Amino acid sequence: MAARVLMAPRRLTPFNRLQVILQHLKRREHTDSEADVLLQKKGGAGIITLNRPKVLNALSLRMIQQIYPQIKAWEQDPETFLIIIKGTGEKAFCAGGDVRAIADAGKAGDRMTRDYFREEYTLNNAVGTCKKPYVALIDGITMGGGVGLSVHGHFRVATERTVFAMPETAIGLFPDVGGGYFLPRLSGKIGYLLALTGFRLKGRDVLKAGIATHFVESEKLPDLEKDLIALKSPSKENIADLLNSYHMQTKIDQEKEFVLDEHMEKINSIFSAKSMEEIVQKLKQDGSPFAMKQLETINKMSPTSLKLALRQLREGASLSLQDVFTMEYRLSQACMRGHDFYEGVRAGALSPELEEEWGQCSDSQLLLSLVATRRKAVMLVCPQPQQSLQVVL
């Protein structure tokens, strides 16, 4: 039997060993760069990067399930002093939730329609109650689910590229992710306009509306992030001082009047109405180009969603953030059992054919299902005509 010759493994020189390590790190970096969300620790900062630029960083359930536990872990980490969230690419921070995936799940009877909203609102609440300073760099499109990831945090930094909107009534939903909390708390009745029409705010107007806390040029964001990371054991006050310094240096549109300033008297009067019918009537009576534009937009929205959103904001104005999320979760599940959301996603927001496809709903059909919260009962949903809706408490 021939003897087997065992060859000693080739020893790597220090240079070759370094090459192997670099190749491994490069492969790992390549894999990480393809993840939907990147979670990194730099200095004393935890950094969340939404990484789906091809779909405007739309928020998926998998992303939510990665972000939430990381925020909770950083909250408990004594070496993490602040959390920064941002989006990849130049177009969007986050354009919203992955509504097409939710609609597909709903049609198939998949539990994702429950899991998505429950876990998204849990994440939104974690942002709103975060024990560490939370800085959202809302550069680019920030809508729906992207608003939920940012607006409840301590600091929201807008840029000249920021486009803010809550367009949910256009797809048969309602302005969720805590919209029932922050929208009615904006100045005057601005929040009601934003909720019902999906009106878009751009650039410095996002700051002037009270949604952003600071305004910084987009090209300065890398420097701002670097300076935030360099802060040593920063307090919320230290972070505010740094953000204020960048904000004060930004001159873009500094003298520009707030886009809604000249319409505020109309907005406050018209959107103080107690019903959608009254709002529509007031818009018609006003007759101004601004009022007619809002009326045209409202006429394309889901009538059910409009009534739902109006009541949601009226109730949410006196509820805690946690009670609002409880209300909104129940509302979301009612919408998943309805008609308009699926029709809205199928046809595409503001498609002409939607006006004929929306379910119609009058005040007499409004279902007042009493859903207990800690302080009061809230409306749940307006059902489809000829359709009863059973609410599971």
mmCIF file of C-alpha atoms in Angstrom:
data_model
loop_
_atom_site.group_PDB
_atom_site.id
_atom_site.type_symbol
_atom_site.label_atom_id
_atom_site.label_comp_id
_atom_site.label_asym_id
_atom_site.label_seq_id
_atom_site.Cartn_x
_atom_site.Cartn_y
_atom_site.Cartn_z
ATOM 1 C CA MET A 1 0.000 0.000 0.000
ATOM 2 C CA ALA A 2 1.518 3.205 -1.147
ATOM 3 C CA ALA A 3 2.349 5.672 1.547
ATOM 4 C CA ARG A 4 0.304 8.901 1.464
ATOM 5 C CA VAL A 5 2.355 12.005 1.428
ATOM 6 C CA LEU A 6 0.809 14.717 3.558
ATOM 7 C CA MET A 7 1.650 18.157 2.359
ATOM 8 C CA ALA A 8 2.001 20.842 4.995
ATOM 9 C CA PRO A 9 -0.390 23.716 4.368
ATOM 10 C CA ARG A 10 1.192 26.666 2.634
ATOM 11 C CA ARG A 11 1.889 29.396 5.121
ATOM 12 C CA LEU A 12 0.666 32.834 4.161
ATOM 13 C CA THR A 13 3.110 35.660 4.193
ATOM 14 C CA PRO A 14 1.983 38.774 6.074
ATOM 15 C CA PHE A 15 1.214 40.446 2.726
ATOM 16 C CA ASN A 16 -0.882 37.499 1.464
ATOM 17 C CA ARG A 17 -2.713 37.306 4.803
ATOM 18 C CA LEU A 18 -3.614 40.982 4.481
ATOM 19 C CA GLN A 19 -4.896 40.378 0.948
ATOM 20 C CA VAL A 20 -7.173 37.558 2.178
ATOM 21 C CA ILE A 21 -8.565 39.768 4.948
ATOM 22 C CA LEU A 22 -9.191 42.637 2.530
ATOM 23 C CA GLN A 23 -10.961 40.321 0.081
ATOM 24 C CA HIS A 24 -13.187 39.021 2.888
ATOM 25 C CA LEU A 25 -14.043 42.538 4.025
ATOM 26 C CA LYS A 26 -14.751 43.580 0.438
ATOM 27 C CA ARG A 27 -17.127 40.631 -0.044
ATOM 28 C CA ARG A 28 -18.851 41.446 3.246
ATOM 29 C CA GLU A 29 -19.151 45.122 2.364
ATOM 30 C CA HIS A 30 -20.636 44.183 -1.014
ATOM 31 C CA THR A 31 -23.213 41.960 0.657
ATOM 32 C CA ASP A 32 -24.057 44.585 3.263
ATOM 33 C CA SER A 33 -24.402 47.295 0.622
ATOM 34 C CA GLU A 34 -27.158 45.265 -1.030
ATOM 35 C CA ALA A 35 -29.216 44.978 2.173
ATOM 36 C CA ASP A 36 -32.507 46.893 2.295
ATOM 37 C CA VAL A 37 -31.409 48.678 5.441
ATOM 38 C CA LEU A 38 -27.893 49.288 6.761
ATOM 39 C CA LEU A 39 -27.342 49.436 10.520
ATOM 40 C CA GLN A 40 -23.957 50.790 11.540
ATOM 41 C CA LYS A 41 -22.218 52.168 14.595
ATOM 42 C CA LYS A 42 -19.831 55.064 14.020
ATOM 43 C CA GLY A 43 -18.263 56.613 17.072
ATOM 44 C CA GLY A 44 -21.065 57.256 19.527
ATOM 45 C CA ALA A 45 -23.740 57.307 16.819
ATOM 46 C CA GLY A 46 -26.009 54.538 15.632
ATOM 47 C CA ILE A 47 -26.762 55.077 11.940
ATOM 48 C CA ILE A 48 -29.771 53.675 10.070
ATOM 49 C CA THR A 49 -29.618 53.912 6.272
ATOM 50 C CA LEU A 50 -32.696 53.017 4.220
ATOM 51 C CA ASN A 51 -31.180 51.321 1.198
ATOM 52 C CA ARG A 52 -33.771 50.730 -1.521
ATOM 53 C CA PRO A 53 -33.091 53.712 -3.811
ATOM 54 C CA LYS A 54 -34.646 52.030 -6.870
ATOM 55 C CA VAL A 55 -38.036 52.104 -5.115
ATOM 56 C CA LEU A 56 -37.432 55.429 -3.333
ATOM 57 C CA ASN A 57 -36.494 53.595 -0.114
ATOM 58 C CA ALA A 58 -40.030 52.244 0.319
ATOM 59 C CA LEU A 59 -40.392 50.681 3.760
ATOM 60 C CA SER A 60 -40.861 46.906 3.766
ATOM 61 C CA LEU A 61 -41.856 44.670 6.658
ATOM 62 C CA ARG A 62 -38.384 43.148 6.685
ATOM 63 C CA MET A 63 -36.837 46.608 7.098
ATOM 64 C CA ILE A 64 -39.176 47.413 9.977
ATOM 65 C CA GLN A 65 -38.243 44.139 11.677
ATOM 66 C CA GLN A 66 -34.553 45.049 11.480
ATOM 67 C CA ILE A 67 -34.802 48.692 12.512
ATOM 68 C CA TYR A 68 -36.972 48.305 15.621
ATOM 69 C CA PRO A 69 -34.752 45.902 17.635
ATOM 70 C CA GLN A 70 -31.669 47.924 16.698
ATOM 71 C CA ILE A 71 -33.190 51.148 18.030
ATOM 72 C CA LYS A 72 -34.114 49.370 21.277
ATOM 73 C CA ALA A 73 -30.582 47.925 21.547
ATOM 74 C CA TRP A 74 -28.959 51.328 20.984
ATOM 75 C CA GLU A 75 -31.264 52.816 23.620
ATOM 76 C CA GLN A 76 -29.732 50.431 26.174
ATOM 77 C CA ASP A 77 -26.145 50.819 24.953
ATOM 78 C CA PRO A 78 -24.191 53.271 27.160
ATOM 79 C CA GLU A 79 -21.747 53.848 24.295
ATOM 80 C CA THR A 80 -24.472 55.036 21.885
ATOM 81 C CA PHE A 81 -25.352 58.705 22.383
ATOM 82 C CA LEU A 82 -27.522 59.469 19.384
ATOM 83 C CA ILE A 83 -29.304 57.787 16.453
ATOM 84 C CA ILE A 84 -29.229 59.105 12.878
ATOM 85 C CA ILE A 85 -31.583 57.886 10.148
ATOM 86 C CA LYS A 86 -31.173 58.722 6.455
ATOM 87 C CA GLY A 87 -31.924 57.359 2.981
ATOM 88 C CA THR A 88 -29.687 56.226 0.135
ATOM 89 C CA GLY A 89 -29.745 58.171 -3.125
ATOM 90 C CA GLU A 90 -30.616 61.745 -4.012
ATOM 91 C CA LYS A 91 -34.353 61.322 -4.633
ATOM 92 C CA ALA A 92 -35.893 60.111 -1.413
ATOM 93 C CA PHE A 93 -35.542 59.700 2.315
ATOM 94 C CA CYS A 94 -38.487 57.277 2.207
ATOM 95 C CA ALA A 95 -41.459 57.583 -0.149
ATOM 96 C CA GLY A 96 -43.745 55.482 2.051
ATOM 97 C CA GLY A 97 -44.725 51.956 2.926
ATOM 98 C CA ASP A 98 -44.656 49.082 0.470
ATOM 99 C CA VAL A 99 -48.398 49.371 -0.287
ATOM 100 C CA ARG A 100 -48.356 47.052 -3.268
ATOM 101 C CA ALA A 101 -46.968 44.207 -1.160
ATOM 102 C CA ILE A 102 -49.609 44.943 1.500
ATOM 103 C CA ALA A 103 -52.398 44.944 -1.088
ATOM 104 C CA ASP A 104 -51.196 41.652 -2.565
ATOM 105 C CA ALA A 105 -51.083 40.130 0.919
ATOM 106 C CA GLY A 106 -54.578 41.364 1.684
ATOM 107 C CA LYS A 107 -56.029 39.821 -1.474
ATOM 108 C CA ALA A 108 -54.378 36.520 -0.580
ATOM 109 C CA GLY A 109 -55.649 36.612 3.007
ATOM 110 C CA ASP A 110 -52.068 36.724 4.295
ATOM 111 C CA ARG A 111 -51.432 37.855 7.868
ATOM 112 C CA MET A 112 -48.897 40.388 6.614
ATOM 113 C CA THR A 113 -51.737 42.934 6.535
ATOM 114 C CA ARG A 114 -51.871 42.610 10.319
ATOM 115 C CA ASP A 115 -48.163 42.219 10.953
ATOM 116 C CA TYR A 116 -47.095 45.145 8.781
ATOM 117 C CA PHE A 117 -49.265 47.809 10.411
ATOM 118 C CA ARG A 118 -48.769 46.484 13.938
ATOM 119 C CA GLU A 119 -44.989 46.379 13.615
ATOM 120 C CA GLU A 120 -44.776 49.666 11.709
ATOM 121 C CA TYR A 121 -46.752 51.532 14.378
ATOM 122 C CA THR A 122 -44.681 49.857 17.101
ATOM 123 C CA LEU A 123 -41.573 51.187 15.353
ATOM 124 C CA ASN A 124 -43.126 54.651 14.980
ATOM 125 C CA ASN A 125 -43.860 54.663 18.705
ATOM 126 C CA ALA A 126 -40.261 53.639 19.434
ATOM 127 C CA VAL A 127 -39.127 56.689 17.458
ATOM 128 C CA GLY A 128 -41.530 58.909 19.391
ATOM 129 C CA THR A 129 -40.399 57.601 22.776
ATOM 130 C CA CYS A 130 -36.703 57.058 21.988
ATOM 131 C CA LYS A 131 -34.484 57.734 25.007
ATOM 132 C CA LYS A 132 -31.534 58.740 22.841
ATOM 133 C CA PRO A 133 -31.532 61.871 20.645
ATOM 134 C CA TYR A 134 -32.964 60.866 17.263
ATOM 135 C CA VAL A 135 -31.942 62.815 14.139
ATOM 136 C CA ALA A 136 -33.785 62.217 10.850
ATOM 137 C CA LEU A 137 -32.143 63.594 7.708
ATOM 138 C CA ILE A 138 -35.256 63.891 5.519
ATOM 139 C CA ASP A 139 -33.491 64.731 2.250
ATOM 140 C CA GLY A 140 -35.791 64.138 -0.738
ATOM 141 C CA ILE A 141 -39.262 62.582 -0.871
ATOM 142 C CA THR A 142 -40.660 61.979 2.614
ATOM 143 C CA MET A 143 -44.172 60.568 2.537
ATOM 144 C CA GLY A 144 -46.371 58.135 4.470
ATOM 145 C CA GLY A 145 -44.152 55.535 6.101
ATOM 146 C CA GLY A 146 -41.155 57.837 5.745
ATOM 147 C CA VAL A 147 -42.980 60.435 7.811
ATOM 148 C CA GLY A 148 -43.570 57.821 10.521
ATOM 149 C CA LEU A 149 -39.822 57.148 10.688
ATOM 150 C CA SER A 150 -38.997 60.812 11.191
ATOM 151 C CA VAL A 151 -41.723 63.169 12.407
ATOM 152 C CA HIS A 152 -42.022 61.741 15.933
ATOM 153 C CA GLY A 153 -38.268 62.007 16.591
ATOM 154 C CA HIS A 154 -36.434 64.819 18.358
ATOM 155 C CA PHE A 155 -34.869 66.410 15.263
ATOM 156 C CA ARG A 156 -35.991 66.473 11.611
ATOM 157 C CA VAL A 157 -33.585 68.082 9.154
ATOM 158 C CA ALA A 158 -35.140 69.098 5.823
ATOM 159 C CA THR A 159 -33.258 70.249 2.715
ATOM 160 C CA GLU A 160 -34.119 72.075 -0.504
ATOM 161 C CA ARG A 161 -34.877 68.632 -1.992
ATOM 162 C CA THR A 162 -37.397 67.589 0.671
ATOM 163 C CA VAL A 163 -40.936 66.874 -0.543
ATOM 164 C CA PHE A 164 -43.382 66.119 2.270
ATOM 165 C CA ALA A 165 -46.886 64.708 1.830
ATOM 166 C CA MET A 166 -49.469 62.426 3.417
ATOM 167 C CA PRO A 167 -51.221 61.157 0.249
ATOM 168 C CA GLU A 168 -53.090 58.186 1.728
ATOM 169 C CA THR A 169 -56.634 59.362 0.936
ATOM 170 C CA ALA A 170 -55.666 58.971 -2.733
ATOM 171 C CA ILE A 171 -55.257 55.211 -2.295
ATOM 172 C CA GLY A 172 -58.234 54.489 -0.078
ATOM 173 C CA LEU A 173 -56.328 54.604 3.198
ATOM 174 C CA PHE A 174 -55.913 57.382 5.795
ATOM 175 C CA PRO A 175 -52.924 59.460 7.007
ATOM 176 C CA ASP A 176 -51.601 56.913 9.473
ATOM 177 C CA VAL A 177 -48.157 56.410 11.120
ATOM 178 C CA GLY A 178 -49.296 58.779 13.857
ATOM 179 C CA GLY A 179 -50.892 61.309 11.511
ATOM 180 C CA GLY A 180 -53.826 61.444 13.896
ATOM 181 C CA TYR A 181 -51.410 62.838 16.484
ATOM 182 C CA PHE A 182 -49.069 65.272 14.735
ATOM 183 C CA LEU A 183 -51.330 66.655 11.980
ATOM 184 C CA PRO A 184 -54.010 68.242 14.224
ATOM 185 C CA ARG A 185 -51.214 69.758 16.325
ATOM 186 C CA LEU A 186 -49.781 71.790 13.432
ATOM 187 C CA SER A 187 -50.562 75.512 13.258
ATOM 188 C CA GLY A 188 -54.178 76.353 12.525
ATOM 189 C CA LYS A 189 -55.832 73.810 10.263
ATOM 190 C CA ILE A 190 -52.784 73.094 8.100
ATOM 191 C CA GLY A 191 -52.802 69.456 9.228
ATOM 192 C CA TYR A 192 -56.375 68.975 8.014
ATOM 193 C CA LEU A 193 -55.473 70.347 4.592
ATOM 194 C CA LEU A 194 -52.453 68.029 4.393
ATOM 195 C CA ALA A 195 -54.474 65.009 5.543
ATOM 196 C CA LEU A 196 -57.440 65.437 3.213
ATOM 197 C CA THR A 197 -55.776 66.706 0.027
ATOM 198 C CA GLY A 198 -52.260 65.230 0.220
ATOM 199 C CA PHE A 199 -50.935 68.766 -0.367
ATOM 200 C CA ARG A 200 -47.178 68.690 -0.959
ATOM 201 C CA LEU A 201 -44.785 70.877 0.985
ATOM 202 C CA LYS A 202 -41.331 71.428 -0.470
ATOM 203 C CA GLY A 203 -37.982 72.578 0.855
ATOM 204 C CA ARG A 204 -38.058 75.269 3.523
ATOM 205 C CA ASP A 205 -41.872 75.121 3.641
ATOM 206 C CA VAL A 206 -41.539 71.782 5.467
ATOM 207 C CA LEU A 207 -39.784 73.702 8.238
ATOM 208 C CA LYS A 208 -42.240 76.609 8.190
ATOM 209 C CA ALA A 209 -45.181 74.216 8.539
ATOM 210 C CA GLY A 210 -43.628 72.854 11.740
ATOM 211 C CA ILE A 211 -42.823 69.392 10.400
ATOM 212 C CA ALA A 212 -39.049 69.831 10.200
ATOM 213 C CA THR A 213 -37.061 71.331 13.055
ATOM 214 C CA HIS A 214 -34.081 72.468 10.933
ATOM 215 C CA PHE A 215 -33.238 73.291 7.310
ATOM 216 C CA VAL A 216 -29.803 72.527 5.849
ATOM 217 C CA GLU A 217 -28.456 72.443 2.282
ATOM 218 C CA SER A 218 -28.377 68.863 0.991
ATOM 219 C CA GLU A 219 -24.713 69.134 0.025
ATOM 220 C CA LYS A 220 -23.880 69.954 3.650
ATOM 221 C CA LEU A 221 -25.471 66.790 5.071
ATOM 222 C CA PRO A 222 -22.283 64.672 4.875
ATOM 223 C CA ASP A 223 -20.423 67.333 6.874
ATOM 224 C CA LEU A 224 -23.297 67.562 9.352
ATOM 225 C CA GLU A 225 -23.337 63.810 9.823
ATOM 226 C CA LYS A 226 -19.585 63.766 10.327
ATOM 227 C CA ASP A 227 -19.823 66.518 12.955
ATOM 228 C CA LEU A 228 -22.676 64.728 14.735
ATOM 229 C CA ILE A 229 -20.604 61.543 14.895
ATOM 230 C CA ALA A 230 -17.602 63.502 16.207
ATOM 231 C CA LEU A 231 -19.514 64.874 19.205
ATOM 232 C CA LYS A 232 -18.190 63.441 22.453
ATOM 233 C CA SER A 233 -20.904 62.084 24.760
ATOM 234 C CA PRO A 234 -23.353 64.663 23.381
ATOM 235 C CA SER A 235 -26.492 65.777 25.151
ATOM 236 C CA LYS A 236 -29.680 66.735 23.323
ATOM 237 C CA GLU A 237 -28.645 70.372 23.863
ATOM 238 C CA ASN A 238 -25.222 69.800 22.226
ATOM 239 C CA ILE A 239 -26.888 68.217 19.219
ATOM 240 C CA ALA A 240 -29.420 71.052 18.987
ATOM 241 C CA ASP A 241 -26.592 73.600 19.063
ATOM 242 C CA LEU A 242 -24.796 71.861 16.190
ATOM 243 C CA LEU A 243 -27.982 71.589 14.117
ATOM 244 C CA ASN A 244 -28.782 75.239 14.821
ATOM 245 C CA SER A 245 -25.352 76.313 13.598
ATOM 246 C CA TYR A 246 -25.848 74.521 10.258
ATOM 247 C CA HIS A 247 -29.403 75.835 10.041
ATOM 248 C CA MET A 248 -28.323 79.448 10.558
ATOM 249 C CA GLN A 249 -25.720 79.144 7.791
ATOM 250 C CA THR A 250 -28.300 77.985 5.220
ATOM 251 C CA LYS A 251 -29.498 80.881 3.056
ATOM 252 C CA ILE A 252 -31.542 78.993 0.425
ATOM 253 C CA ASP A 253 -35.079 80.462 0.181
ATOM 254 C CA GLN A 254 -34.478 82.306 3.443
ATOM 255 C CA GLU A 255 -36.630 85.260 2.367
ATOM 256 C CA LYS A 256 -39.281 83.197 0.605
ATOM 257 C CA GLU A 257 -42.805 83.446 2.028
ATOM 258 C CA PHE A 258 -44.433 80.255 3.306
ATOM 259 C CA VAL A 259 -46.442 78.758 0.436
ATOM 260 C CA LEU A 260 -49.638 78.675 2.523
ATOM 261 C CA ASP A 261 -49.291 82.068 4.231
ATOM 262 C CA GLU A 262 -51.664 83.927 1.934
ATOM 263 C CA HIS A 263 -54.271 81.151 2.249
ATOM 264 C CA MET A 264 -54.180 80.595 6.004
ATOM 265 C CA GLU A 265 -57.387 82.498 6.726
ATOM 266 C CA LYS A 266 -59.251 80.378 4.156
ATOM 267 C CA ILE A 267 -57.652 77.145 5.393
ATOM 268 C CA ASN A 268 -58.552 77.841 9.019
ATOM 269 C CA SER A 269 -62.129 78.717 8.134
ATOM 270 C CA ILE A 270 -62.854 75.992 5.573
ATOM 271 C CA PHE A 271 -61.132 73.088 7.320
ATOM 272 C CA SER A 272 -62.735 73.895 10.675
ATOM 273 C CA ALA A 273 -65.935 72.369 9.316
ATOM 274 C CA LYS A 274 -67.259 69.323 11.139
ATOM 275 C CA SER A 275 -68.068 67.198 8.072
ATOM 276 C CA MET A 276 -66.663 66.564 4.607
ATOM 277 C CA GLU A 277 -69.916 67.785 3.077
ATOM 278 C CA GLU A 278 -69.493 71.112 4.853
ATOM 279 C CA ILE A 279 -65.833 71.390 3.775
ATOM 280 C CA VAL A 280 -66.833 70.767 0.151
ATOM 281 C CA GLN A 281 -69.616 73.327 0.399
ATOM 282 C CA LYS A 282 -67.277 75.939 1.872
ATOM 283 C CA LEU A 283 -64.712 75.338 -0.885
ATOM 284 C CA LYS A 284 -67.414 75.863 -3.509
ATOM 285 C CA GLN A 285 -68.662 79.006 -1.810
ATOM 286 C CA ASP A 286 -65.153 80.438 -1.567
ATOM 287 C CA GLY A 287 -64.577 79.990 -5.296
ATOM 288 C CA SER A 288 -60.968 81.218 -5.274
ATOM 289 C CA PRO A 289 -58.379 79.456 -7.475
ATOM 290 C CA PHE A 290 -56.811 77.971 -4.334
ATOM 291 C CA ALA A 291 -60.163 76.658 -3.068
ATOM 292 C CA MET A 292 -61.095 75.258 -6.491
ATOM 293 C CA LYS A 293 -57.755 73.453 -6.709
ATOM 294 C CA GLN A 294 -58.325 71.788 -3.335
ATOM 295 C CA LEU A 295 -61.883 70.880 -4.341
ATOM 296 C CA GLU A 296 -60.639 69.306 -7.555
ATOM 297 C CA THR A 297 -58.173 67.229 -5.579
ATOM 298 C CA ILE A 298 -60.702 66.181 -2.935
ATOM 299 C CA ASN A 299 -63.120 65.045 -5.650
ATOM 300 C CA LYS A 300 -60.527 62.474 -6.755
ATOM 301 C CA MET A 301 -60.017 61.010 -3.302
ATOM 302 C CA SER A 302 -61.800 58.070 -1.705
ATOM 303 C CA PRO A 303 -64.953 59.467 -0.028
ATOM 304 C CA THR A 304 -64.620 56.839 2.689
ATOM 305 C CA SER A 305 -60.996 57.795 3.330
ATOM 306 C CA LEU A 306 -61.871 61.490 3.519
ATOM 307 C CA LYS A 307 -64.523 60.924 6.181
ATOM 308 C CA LEU A 308 -62.253 58.544 8.030
ATOM 309 C CA ALA A 309 -59.303 60.975 7.999
ATOM 310 C CA LEU A 310 -61.398 63.921 9.169
ATOM 311 C CA ARG A 311 -62.739 62.011 12.162
ATOM 312 C CA GLN A 312 -59.291 60.506 12.854
ATOM 313 C CA LEU A 313 -57.736 63.981 13.232
ATOM 314 C CA ARG A 314 -60.621 65.336 15.283
ATOM 315 C CA GLU A 315 -60.303 62.415 17.713
ATOM 316 C CA GLY A 316 -56.509 62.324 17.657
ATOM 317 C CA ALA A 317 -56.204 65.965 18.671
ATOM 318 C CA SER A 318 -56.964 64.995 22.276
ATOM 319 C CA LEU A 319 -55.368 61.528 22.394
ATOM 320 C CA SER A 320 -51.870 60.498 23.450
ATOM 321 C CA LEU A 321 -49.474 59.239 20.789
ATOM 322 C CA GLN A 322 -49.937 55.667 22.042
ATOM 323 C CA ASP A 323 -53.730 55.933 21.947
ATOM 324 C CA VAL A 324 -53.515 57.295 18.401
ATOM 325 C CA PHE A 325 -51.497 54.270 17.300
ATOM 326 C CA THR A 326 -54.083 51.981 18.902
ATOM 327 C CA MET A 327 -56.839 53.794 17.024
ATOM 328 C CA GLU A 328 -54.912 53.766 13.752
ATOM 329 C CA TYR A 329 -54.132 50.069 13.954
ATOM 330 C CA ARG A 330 -57.828 49.277 14.265
ATOM 331 C CA LEU A 331 -58.605 51.657 11.421
ATOM 332 C CA SER A 332 -55.950 50.005 9.242
ATOM 333 C CA GLN A 333 -57.462 46.576 9.773
ATOM 334 C CA ALA A 334 -60.915 47.866 8.883
ATOM 335 C CA CYS A 335 -59.469 49.304 5.656
ATOM 336 C CA MET A 336 -57.862 45.953 4.878
ATOM 337 C CA ARG A 337 -61.321 44.376 5.004
ATOM 338 C CA GLY A 338 -62.779 47.086 2.785
ATOM 339 C CA HIS A 339 -62.698 47.900 -0.915
ATOM 340 C CA ASP A 340 -61.091 51.262 -1.601
ATOM 341 C CA PHE A 341 -57.501 50.479 -0.573
ATOM 342 C CA TYR A 342 -57.195 47.629 -3.059
ATOM 343 C CA GLU A 343 -58.864 49.685 -5.785
ATOM 344 C CA GLY A 344 -56.582 52.631 -5.068
ATOM 345 C CA VAL A 345 -53.398 50.564 -5.237
ATOM 346 C CA ARG A 346 -54.621 48.702 -8.346
ATOM 347 C CA ALA A 347 -55.520 51.768 -10.348
ATOM 348 C CA GLY A 348 -52.754 54.010 -9.033
ATOM 349 C CA ALA A 349 -53.183 57.146 -6.974
ATOM 350 C CA LEU A 350 -55.290 59.861 -8.610
ATOM 351 C CA SER A 351 -56.049 57.761 -11.686
ATOM 352 C CA PRO A 352 -59.144 59.175 -13.493
ATOM 353 C CA GLU A 353 -60.928 55.827 -13.302
ATOM 354 C CA LEU A 354 -60.858 55.900 -9.515
ATOM 355 C CA GLU A 355 -63.649 58.427 -9.230
ATOM 356 C CA GLU A 356 -66.050 55.801 -10.563
ATOM 357 C CA GLU A 357 -64.576 52.920 -8.567
ATOM 358 C CA TRP A 358 -64.537 54.391 -5.058
ATOM 359 C CA GLY A 359 -67.171 53.118 -2.670
ATOM 360 C CA GLN A 360 -69.602 55.874 -1.718
ATOM 361 C CA CYS A 361 -70.390 56.663 1.893
ATOM 362 C CA SER A 362 -72.862 59.116 3.404
ATOM 363 C CA ASP A 363 -72.937 60.303 6.994
ATOM 364 C CA SER A 364 -75.934 58.048 7.641
ATOM 365 C CA GLN A 365 -73.820 55.031 6.682
ATOM 366 C CA LEU A 366 -70.942 55.988 8.977
ATOM 367 C CA LEU A 367 -70.238 53.062 11.263
ATOM 368 C CA LEU A 368 -69.565 54.296 14.793
ATOM 369 C CA SER A 369 -67.968 51.191 16.218
ATOM 370 C CA LEU A 370 -66.885 52.089 19.696
ATOM 371 C CA VAL A 371 -63.318 51.007 20.187
ATOM 372 C CA ALA A 372 -62.085 51.453 23.731
ATOM 373 C CA THR A 373 -58.976 53.494 24.281
ATOM 374 C CA ARG A 374 -57.754 54.601 27.650
ATOM 375 C CA ARG A 375 -59.742 57.809 27.562
ATOM 376 C CA LYS A 376 -62.529 57.713 25.009
ATOM 377 C CA ALA A 377 -64.273 55.826 22.213
ATOM 378 C CA VAL A 378 -63.322 56.497 18.597
ATOM 379 C CA MET A 379 -64.857 55.965 15.204
ATOM 380 C CA LEU A 380 -63.590 52.952 13.360
ATOM 381 C CA VAL A 381 -64.647 52.921 9.732
ATOM 382 C CA CYS A 382 -67.242 53.789 7.132
ATOM 383 C CA PRO A 383 -68.276 50.484 5.522
ATOM 384 C CA GLN A 384 -68.954 49.625 1.927
ATOM 385 C CA PRO A 385 -72.550 50.104 0.815
ATOM 386 C CA GLN A 386 -74.672 47.032 1.500
ATOM 387 C CA GLN A 387 -71.873 45.605 3.608
ATOM 388 C CA SER A 388 -71.653 45.176 7.360
ATOM 389 C CA LEU A 389 -68.268 45.226 9.032
ATOM 390 C CA GLN A 390 -67.548 43.164 12.109
ATOM 391 C CA VAL A 391 -64.853 44.645 14.312
ATOM 392 C CA VAL A 392 -62.680 42.252 16.280
ATOM 393 C CA LEU A 393 -61.618 43.950 19.502
#
